[in-house]
CSV table of C-alpha atoms in Angstrom, one decimal:
chain,number,residue,atom,x,y,z
A,496,MET,CA,0.0,0.0,0.0
A,497,ILE,CA,2.8,2.4,0.9
A,498,LEU,CA,4.7,1.4,-2.2
A,499,ALA,CA,1.7,2.2,-4.4
A,500,ALA,CA,1.3,5.6,-2.7
A,501,GLU,CA,4.9,6.4,-3.3
A,502,THR,CA,4.6,5.2,-7.0
A,503,ASN,CA,1.6,7.5,-7.5
A,504,GLU,CA,3.4,10.4,-5.9
A,505,GLY,CA,6.4,9.8,-8.1
A,506,LEU,CA,4.1,9.8,-11.2
A,507,ALA,CA,2.5,13.0,-10.1
A,508,GLN,CA,5.9,14.7,-9.8
A,509,LEU,CA,6.9,13.3,-13.1
A,510,SER,CA,3.7,14.8,-14.6
A,511,ASP,CA,4.5,18.2,-13.2
A,512,LEU,CA,8.1,18.0,-14.6
A,513,LEU,CA,6.8,17.1,-18.0
A,514,ILE,CA,4.3,19.9,-18.1
A,515,TYR,CA,7.0,22.5,-17.2
A,516,SER,CA,9.3,20.9,-19.7
A,517,SER,CA,6.7,21.2,-22.4
A,518,MET,CA,6.3,24.9,-21.6
A,519,ALA,CA,10.0,25.4,-22.1
A,520,VAL,CA,9.8,23.8,-25.5
A,521,TYR,CA,6.7,25.7,-26.5
A,522,THR,CA,8.6,28.9,-25.6
A,523,LEU,CA,11.3,27.9,-28.1
A,524,ALA,CA,8.6,27.2,-30.7
A,525,PHE,CA,7.1,30.6,-30.0
A,526,PHE,CA,10.4,32.4,-30.7
A,527,ALA,CA,11.0,30.2,-33.8
A,528,HIS,CA,7.5,31.3,-35.1
A,529,ILE,CA,8.4,34.9,-34.4
A,530,ALA,CA,11.6,34.4,-36.5
A,531,GLU,CA,9.5,32.9,-39.3
A,532,TRP,CA,7.3,36.0,-39.4
A,533,VAL,CA,10.2,38.4,-39.1
A,534,PHE,CA,12.2,36.9,-41.9
A,535,GLY,CA,9.1,36.4,-44.0
A,536,SER,CA,8.4,40.1,-43.8
A,537,ARG,CA,11.4,40.7,-46.0
A,538,SER,CA,9.8,38.9,-48.9
A,539,LYS,CA,7.9,40.7,-51.7
A,540,VAL,CA,6.2,37.6,-52.9
A,541,GLY,CA,2.9,38.5,-51.4
A,542,ARG,CA,3.0,42.1,-52.7
A,543,THR,CA,3.9,40.9,-56.2
A,544,ALA,CA,1.1,38.3,-56.2
A,545,ALA,CA,-1.5,40.8,-55.1
A,546,ALA,CA,-0.3,43.3,-57.7
A,547,LEU,CA,-0.6,40.8,-60.5
A,548,THR,CA,-4.1,39.8,-59.5
A,549,PRO,CA,-6.6,41.6,-61.7
A,550,GLN,CA,-9.2,41.9,-59.0
A,551,ALA,CA,-6.8,43.2,-56.5
A,552,SER,CA,-5.3,45.9,-58.8
A,553,GLY,CA,-8.7,47.0,-60.1
A,554,ALA,CA,-8.0,45.8,-63.7
A,555,ALA,CA,-10.5,43.8,-65.7
A,556,ALA,CA,-10.1,40.1,-65.8
A,557,PRO,CA,-8.9,38.8,-69.2
A,558,ALA,CA,-11.5,37.1,-71.4
A,559,VAL,CA,-11.3,33.5,-72.5
A,560,THR,CA,-9.4,33.5,-75.8
A,561,VAL,CA,-8.7,30.8,-78.4
A,562,GLN,CA,-5.6,31.2,-80.6
A,563,VAL,CA,-5.4,29.6,-84.0
A,564,LYS,CA,-2.1,28.5,-85.5
A,565,LYS,CA,-1.5,27.3,-89.0
A,566,ALA,CA,0.7,24.2,-89.2
A,567,GLY,CA,1.1,22.9,-92.7
A,568,GLY,CA,-2.3,24.2,-93.7
A,569,THR,CA,-4.0,22.6,-90.8
A,570,ALA,CA,-5.6,24.8,-88.2
A,571,VAL,CA,-4.4,23.9,-84.6
A,572,LEU,CA,-6.5,25.2,-81.7
A,573,ASP,CA,-4.5,26.1,-78.6
A,574,LYS,CA,-6.1,25.1,-75.3
A,575,PRO,CA,-8.1,28.1,-74.1
A,576,LYS,CA,-6.9,29.8,-70.9
A,577,VAL,CA,-10.0,29.9,-68.6
A,578,VAL,CA,-10.1,32.4,-65.8
A,579,THR,CA,-12.2,31.1,-63.0
A,580,ARG,CA,-14.5,33.7,-61.4
A,581,SER,CA,-16.0,33.5,-57.9
A,582,ALA,CA,-19.6,34.1,-57.1
A,583,ALA,CA,-21.1,37.5,-57.7
A,584,GLY,CA,-19.9,40.0,-55.2
A,585,ALA,CA,-16.9,38.0,-54.1
A,586,ARG,CA,-13.3,38.8,-54.6
A,587,ASP,CA,-10.9,36.6,-56.5
A,588,VAL,CA,-7.9,37.1,-54.2
A,589,PRO,CA,-5.0,34.6,-54.0
A,590,ASP,CA,-3.9,33.2,-50.7
A,591,GLY,CA,-0.8,34.8,-49.2
A,592,PRO,CA,2.6,33.1,-49.3
A,593,GLY,CA,2.4,32.2,-45.6
A,594,ALA,CA,4.2,33.4,-42.5
A,595,ALA,CA,7.6,32.5,-44.2
A,596,GLY,CA,6.7,34.9,-47.0
A,597,GLY,CA,8.3,32.6,-49.6
A,598,THR,CA,11.7,33.1,-48.2
A,599,VAL,CA,14.0,30.1,-47.6
A,600,GLN,CA,15.2,31.4,-44.2
A,601,GLY,CA,11.6,32.1,-43.0
A,602,ASP,CA,10.5,28.6,-44.1
A,603,LEU,CA,13.5,27.1,-42.2
A,604,TYR,CA,12.4,28.8,-39.0
A,605,GLY,CA,8.8,27.8,-39.6
A,606,ARG,CA,9.9,24.1,-39.9
A,607,ILE,CA,11.9,24.4,-36.8
A,608,ALA,CA,8.9,25.9,-35.0
A,609,VAL,CA,6.7,23.0,-36.1
A,610,SER,CA,9.3,20.4,-35.0
A,611,LEU,CA,9.6,22.1,-31.6
A,612,THR,CA,5.8,22.1,-31.4
A,613,VAL,CA,5.7,18.4,-32.1
A,614,LEU,CA,8.3,17.8,-29.4
A,615,ALA,CA,6.4,19.9,-26.9
A,616,PHE,CA,3.1,18.2,-27.8
A,617,LEU,CA,4.7,14.7,-27.1
A,618,ILE,CA,6.1,15.9,-23.8
A,619,GLU,CA,2.9,17.5,-22.7
A,620,ALA,CA,0.9,14.4,-23.7
A,621,ALA,CA,3.3,12.3,-21.6
A,622,GLY,CA,2.6,14.6,-18.7
A,623,VAL,CA,-1.2,14.2,-19.1
A,624,VAL,CA,-0.8,10.4,-19.2
A,625,SER,CA,1.5,10.5,-16.1
A,626,ARG,CA,-1.1,12.5,-14.3
A,627,ALA,CA,-3.8,9.9,-15.2
A,628,LEU,CA,-1.6,7.0,-14.0
A,629,SER,CA,-0.9,8.8,-10.7
A,630,VAL,CA,-4.6,9.1,-9.9
A,631,GLN,CA,-5.6,6.0,-11.7
A,632,ARG,CA,-8.5,7.7,-13.5
A,633,ALA,CA,-9.2,10.1,-16.4
A,634,PRO,CA,-7.1,13.2,-15.9
A,635,TRP,CA,-10.1,15.6,-16.1
A,636,GLY,CA,-11.2,15.9,-12.5
A,637,ASN,CA,-10.4,19.6,-12.0
A,638,MET,CA,-9.6,22.7,-14.1
A,639,TYR,CA,-5.8,22.1,-13.9
A,640,GLU,CA,-6.2,18.7,-15.5
A,641,PHE,CA,-8.8,19.9,-18.0
A,642,SER,CA,-6.5,22.8,-19.0
A,643,THR,CA,-3.4,20.7,-19.6
A,644,THR,CA,-5.5,18.2,-21.6
A,645,PHE,CA,-7.3,20.9,-23.6
A,646,SER,CA,-4.0,22.5,-24.8
A,647,THR,CA,-2.6,19.1,-25.7
A,648,VAL,CA,-5.7,18.3,-27.8
A,649,ALA,CA,-5.7,21.7,-29.4
A,650,VAL,CA,-2.0,21.3,-30.5
A,651,GLY,CA,-2.8,17.7,-31.6
A,652,ALA,CA,-5.7,18.9,-33.8
A,653,TYR,CA,-3.4,21.5,-35.4
A,654,LEU,CA,-0.7,19.0,-36.1
A,655,GLY,CA,-3.3,16.7,-37.5
A,656,PHE,CA,-4.2,19.3,-40.1
A,657,LEU,CA,-0.5,19.7,-40.9
A,658,LEU,CA,-0.2,16.0,-41.3
A,659,ALA,CA,-3.1,16.0,-43.7
A,660,LYS,CA,-1.2,18.5,-45.8
A,661,LYS,CA,-3.5,21.4,-45.0
A,662,ASN,CA,-2.1,24.9,-45.3
A,663,VAL,CA,-2.6,25.9,-41.7
A,664,ARG,CA,0.9,26.8,-40.5
A,665,TRP,CA,-0.4,30.4,-40.0
A,666,ILE,CA,-2.2,29.1,-36.9
A,667,GLY,CA,1.2,28.2,-35.3
A,668,LEU,CA,2.1,31.5,-33.7
A,669,PRO,CA,-1.4,32.3,-32.1
A,670,LEU,CA,-1.8,28.6,-31.1
A,671,VAL,CA,1.6,28.4,-29.3
A,672,THR,CA,0.9,31.8,-27.7
A,673,THR,CA,-2.5,30.6,-26.4
A,674,VAL,CA,-1.0,27.3,-25.2
A,675,LEU,CA,1.6,29.1,-23.2
A,676,LEU,CA,-1.0,31.3,-21.6
A,677,ASP,CA,-3.2,28.4,-20.9
A,678,LEU,CA,-0.5,26.4,-19.2
A,679,GLY,CA,0.8,29.4,-17.4
A,680,MET,CA,-2.6,29.9,-15.8
A,681,ALA,CA,-2.9,26.2,-15.1
A,682,VAL,CA,0.4,25.9,-13.2
A,683,THR,CA,0.0,29.3,-11.5
A,684,TRP,CA,-3.6,29.6,-10.4
A,685,LEU,CA,-5.3,26.3,-11.2
A,686,LYS,CA,-2.7,23.9,-9.9
A,687,THR,CA,-4.2,21.3,-7.4
A,688,PRO,CA,-2.7,18.1,-6.0
A,689,SER,CA,-3.6,14.8,-7.4
A,690,ASP,CA,-6.8,13.5,-5.8
A,691,GLN,CA,-9.7,11.1,-6.3
A,692,LEU,CA,-12.9,12.2,-7.9
A,693,VAL,CA,-15.9,13.5,-6.2
A,694,PRO,CA,-18.7,10.9,-6.2
A,695,ALA,CA,-20.7,12.6,-9.0
A,696,LEU,CA,-17.7,12.4,-11.3
A,697,ASP,CA,-16.8,8.8,-10.5
A,698,SER,CA,-18.5,7.3,-13.6
A,699,TYR,CA,-17.5,5.9,-17.0
A,700,TRP,CA,-19.4,8.9,-18.5
A,701,LEU,CA,-16.4,11.0,-17.5
A,702,TRP,CA,-14.5,9.4,-20.3
A,703,ILE,CA,-17.3,9.9,-22.8
A,704,HIS,CA,-18.7,13.4,-21.9
A,705,VAL,CA,-15.6,15.3,-20.9
A,706,SER,CA,-13.3,13.9,-23.6
A,707,THR,CA,-15.8,15.0,-26.3
A,708,ALA,CA,-16.1,18.4,-24.6
A,709,ILE,CA,-12.4,18.9,-24.6
A,710,PHE,CA,-12.1,17.9,-28.3
A,711,CYS,CA,-15.0,20.2,-29.3
A,712,GLY,CA,-13.4,23.1,-27.4
A,713,ALA,CA,-10.0,22.5,-29.0
A,714,VAL,CA,-11.5,22.5,-32.6
A,715,PHE,CA,-13.8,25.5,-31.8
A,716,TYR,CA,-10.7,27.3,-30.7
A,717,LEU,CA,-9.0,26.7,-34.1
A,718,GLY,CA,-12.2,27.9,-35.8
A,719,ALA,CA,-12.2,31.1,-33.6
A,720,VAL,CA,-8.6,31.9,-34.6
A,721,ALA,CA,-9.5,31.5,-38.2
A,722,THR,CA,-12.6,33.7,-37.8
A,723,LEU,CA,-10.7,36.4,-36.0
A,724,LEU,CA,-8.0,36.5,-38.7
A,725,TYR,CA,-10.7,36.5,-41.4
A,726,LEU,CA,-12.1,39.7,-40.0
A,727,PHE,CA,-8.7,41.4,-40.2
A,728,ARG,CA,-7.9,40.0,-43.6
A,729,ASP,CA,-11.3,41.0,-44.9
A,730,SER,CA,-10.8,44.6,-43.8
A,731,TYR,CA,-7.4,44.6,-45.4
A,732,GLU,CA,-8.9,43.3,-48.7
A,733,ASN,CA,-11.7,45.8,-48.6
A,734,LYS,CA,-9.3,48.7,-48.1
A,735,LEU,CA,-7.3,47.5,-51.1
A,736,ALA,CA,-10.4,47.1,-53.2
A,737,THR,CA,-11.5,50.6,-52.5
A,738,GLY,CA,-8.2,52.2,-53.3
A,739,GLY,CA,-7.0,52.5,-49.7
A,740,ASN,CA,-3.5,52.3,-48.6
A,741,PRO,CA,-3.0,49.9,-45.6
A,742,GLY,CA,-0.1,50.6,-43.3
A,743,SER,CA,3.2,48.8,-43.6
A,744,PHE,CA,2.4,46.5,-40.7
A,745,ALA,CA,-0.8,45.4,-42.3
A,746,ARG,CA,0.9,44.9,-45.6
A,747,SER,CA,3.7,42.9,-44.1
A,748,VAL,CA,1.5,40.6,-41.9
A,749,LEU,CA,-2.0,40.4,-43.4
A,750,GLU,CA,-0.9,39.9,-47.0
A,751,ARG,CA,0.8,36.7,-46.0
A,752,LEU,CA,-2.3,35.1,-44.6
A,753,PRO,CA,-4.7,33.1,-46.7
A,754,ALA,CA,-7.4,35.1,-48.5
A,755,ALA,CA,-10.4,36.1,-46.5
A,756,ALA,CA,-12.5,33.6,-48.4
A,757,SER,CA,-10.1,30.8,-47.5
A,758,LEU,CA,-10.1,31.7,-43.8
A,759,ASP,CA,-13.9,32.0,-43.8
A,760,LYS,CA,-14.2,28.6,-45.4
A,761,PHE,CA,-11.8,26.9,-43.0
A,762,ALA,CA,-13.6,28.4,-40.0
A,763,TYR,CA,-17.0,27.3,-41.3
A,764,ARG,CA,-15.9,23.8,-42.1
A,765,VAL,CA,-14.3,23.1,-38.7
A,766,ASN,CA,-17.2,24.6,-36.8
A,767,ALA,CA,-19.7,22.7,-38.8
A,768,ALA,CA,-17.8,19.5,-38.5
A,769,VAL,CA,-17.6,19.6,-34.7
A,770,PHE,CA,-21.1,21.0,-34.0
A,771,PRO,CA,-22.8,17.5,-34.1
A,772,LEU,CA,-20.2,16.3,-31.6
A,773,TRP,CA,-21.0,19.2,-29.3
A,774,THR,CA,-24.6,18.3,-29.6
A,775,PHE,CA,-23.7,14.8,-28.5
A,776,THR,CA,-21.6,16.2,-25.6
A,777,ILE,CA,-24.7,18.0,-24.2
A,778,ILE,CA,-26.8,14.8,-24.6
A,779,ALA,CA,-24.2,12.7,-22.9
A,780,GLY,CA,-24.0,15.2,-20.1
A,781,ALA,CA,-27.8,15.0,-19.6
A,782,ILE,CA,-27.6,11.2,-19.4
A,783,TRP,CA,-24.8,11.4,-16.9
A,784,ALA,CA,-26.8,13.9,-14.8
A,785,GLY,CA,-29.7,11.5,-14.8
A,786,ASP,CA,-27.4,8.7,-13.4
A,787,ALA,CA,-25.6,11.0,-10.9
A,788,TRP,CA,-28.4,13.3,-9.6
A,789,GLY,CA,-31.6,11.6,-10.8
A,790,ARG,CA,-32.6,14.3,-13.3
A,791,TYR,CA,-31.5,14.9,-16.8
A,792,TRP,CA,-31.8,18.7,-16.8
A,793,GLY,CA,-31.8,21.0,-13.8
A,794,TRP,CA,-30.9,24.4,-15.2
A,795,ASP,CA,-27.6,24.3,-13.5
A,796,ALA,CA,-25.2,27.1,-14.6
A,797,LYS,CA,-22.9,24.7,-16.5
A,798,GLU,CA,-25.9,23.2,-18.3
A,799,VAL,CA,-27.4,26.5,-19.2
A,800,TRP,CA,-24.2,27.9,-20.6
A,801,SER,CA,-23.5,24.7,-22.5
A,802,PHE,CA,-26.9,25.1,-24.1
A,803,ILE,CA,-26.2,28.8,-24.8
A,804,THR,CA,-23.0,27.8,-26.6
A,805,TRP,CA,-25.0,25.3,-28.6
A,806,VAL,CA,-27.5,28.0,-29.6
A,807,GLY,CA,-24.7,30.3,-30.6
A,808,TYR,CA,-23.1,27.9,-32.9
A,809,ALA,CA,-26.5,26.8,-34.3
A,810,ALA,CA,-27.2,30.4,-35.0
A,811,TYR,CA,-23.9,30.7,-36.8
A,812,LEU,CA,-24.5,27.7,-39.0
A,813,HIS,CA,-28.0,29.0,-39.8
A,814,ALA,CA,-26.6,32.4,-40.6
A,815,ARG,CA,-24.1,30.8,-43.0
A,816,ALA,CA,-27.1,29.2,-44.8
A,817,THR,CA,-28.9,32.6,-45.0
A,818,ALA,CA,-27.6,34.9,-47.8
A,819,GLY,CA,-28.0,38.1,-45.8
A,820,TRP,CA,-25.9,36.9,-42.9
A,821,LYS,CA,-22.8,35.5,-44.6
A,822,GLY,CA,-19.4,37.0,-44.1
A,823,ARG,CA,-18.6,39.4,-41.3
A,824,LYS,CA,-22.0,39.2,-39.6
A,825,ALA,CA,-21.8,35.4,-39.3
A,826,ALA,CA,-18.2,35.7,-38.1
A,827,TYR,CA,-19.3,37.9,-35.2
A,828,ILE,CA,-21.8,35.3,-34.2
A,829,ALA,CA,-19.1,32.6,-34.3
A,830,LEU,CA,-16.9,34.7,-32.0
A,831,ILE,CA,-19.7,35.3,-29.6
A,832,ALA,CA,-20.4,31.6,-29.5
A,833,PHE,CA,-16.8,30.8,-28.7
A,834,GLY,CA,-16.9,33.5,-26.0
A,835,CYS,CA,-19.8,31.6,-24.5
A,836,PHE,CA,-17.7,28.5,-24.5
A,837,LEU,CA,-14.9,30.2,-22.7
A,838,PHE,CA,-17.2,31.7,-20.0
A,839,ASN,CA,-18.8,28.3,-19.6
A,840,TYR,CA,-15.3,26.9,-18.8
A,841,TYR,CA,-13.6,29.7,-16.8
A,842,GLY,CA,-16.5,31.9,-15.6
A,843,VAL,CA,-18.9,29.1,-14.4
A,844,ASN,CA,-16.2,27.0,-12.9
A,845,ILE,CA,-14.5,29.8,-10.9
A,846,PHE,CA,-17.1,32.4,-10.2
A,847,VAL,CA,-20.5,30.6,-10.2
A,848,SER,CA,-21.5,28.1,-7.5
A,849,SER,CA,-23.1,25.1,-9.2
A,850,LYS,CA,-23.0,21.3,-9.2
A,851,HIS,CA,-20.3,21.5,-11.8
A,852,SER,CA,-17.9,23.6,-9.8
A,853,TYR,CA,-14.9,21.4,-9.9
A,854,ALA,CA,-12.2,24.0,-10.2
A,855,GLY,CA,-10.4,23.0,-7.1
A,856,VAL,CA,-9.0,26.5,-6.6
């Protein structure tokens, strides 16, 4: 018995060491991403691409032409060059060259940043697993454990997109910055000793309900980052389209991001993909509440704000399906919905007294 307690204590200390180590590596990844953006700012690839785009420069798009060549008396038709146009009212703007700006040195630092992020992710994941082994349960019994797992899953989702060859390295800097803030808050204010679960949480539903909630929150976060950047990039494109002159900082940073349409599409797809899973999360929580407290719904603060978050994302998806609410209006709804998710996590757990107050702080 004593040996088991000592083993668990050793695993808890190992978990803490791994979490702190991951923060150190994430910090190195942060500086590598900064270097990627700094060296990428020296590139003129983005400016040249924007200048050569007819819609960005205000020139008319070339028409489809067919050239005829005579070869030994036989007419040879060249393959026509077709210019693809977007829907009416939309801009045909190319994606930016990325944070590296098309420079070799910027790309090198970007690859280093991704490699460091992978290493930090593996270390942090090992810390989460060590925490689970030390308490012999799912490591989601309090806000400290939830925060460390949440940041791990968020980074894992980002790396999954990279592994799928998606052009999402522009998320790297805001993601690593957020992870460092999340872990900093966790080890500073949310840190609690390893302990057993309160009776209401001691259920197999913990693995089902909380794991899906963490995954949904991580993907919603990626969608929120894309939505926020979409708003900045859209303003930048609007200023160019109306003959405005954005500042040097905007030209250096925003022109390297994907086009506003690409950011908007990415945000919509990830939010739409995870919304059914968030619906399942609420249903699973209701079933768990029925087992733990004898009622499926009791208007507890956590239950209410989970439902408000669901309504927010449902309104966003509905807005995207309504012509008059596409674009910036729908983006504002998405950010409000994610704000509701954040309040549901931090605000309800820390400041509101409820059956779901498991902050441990």
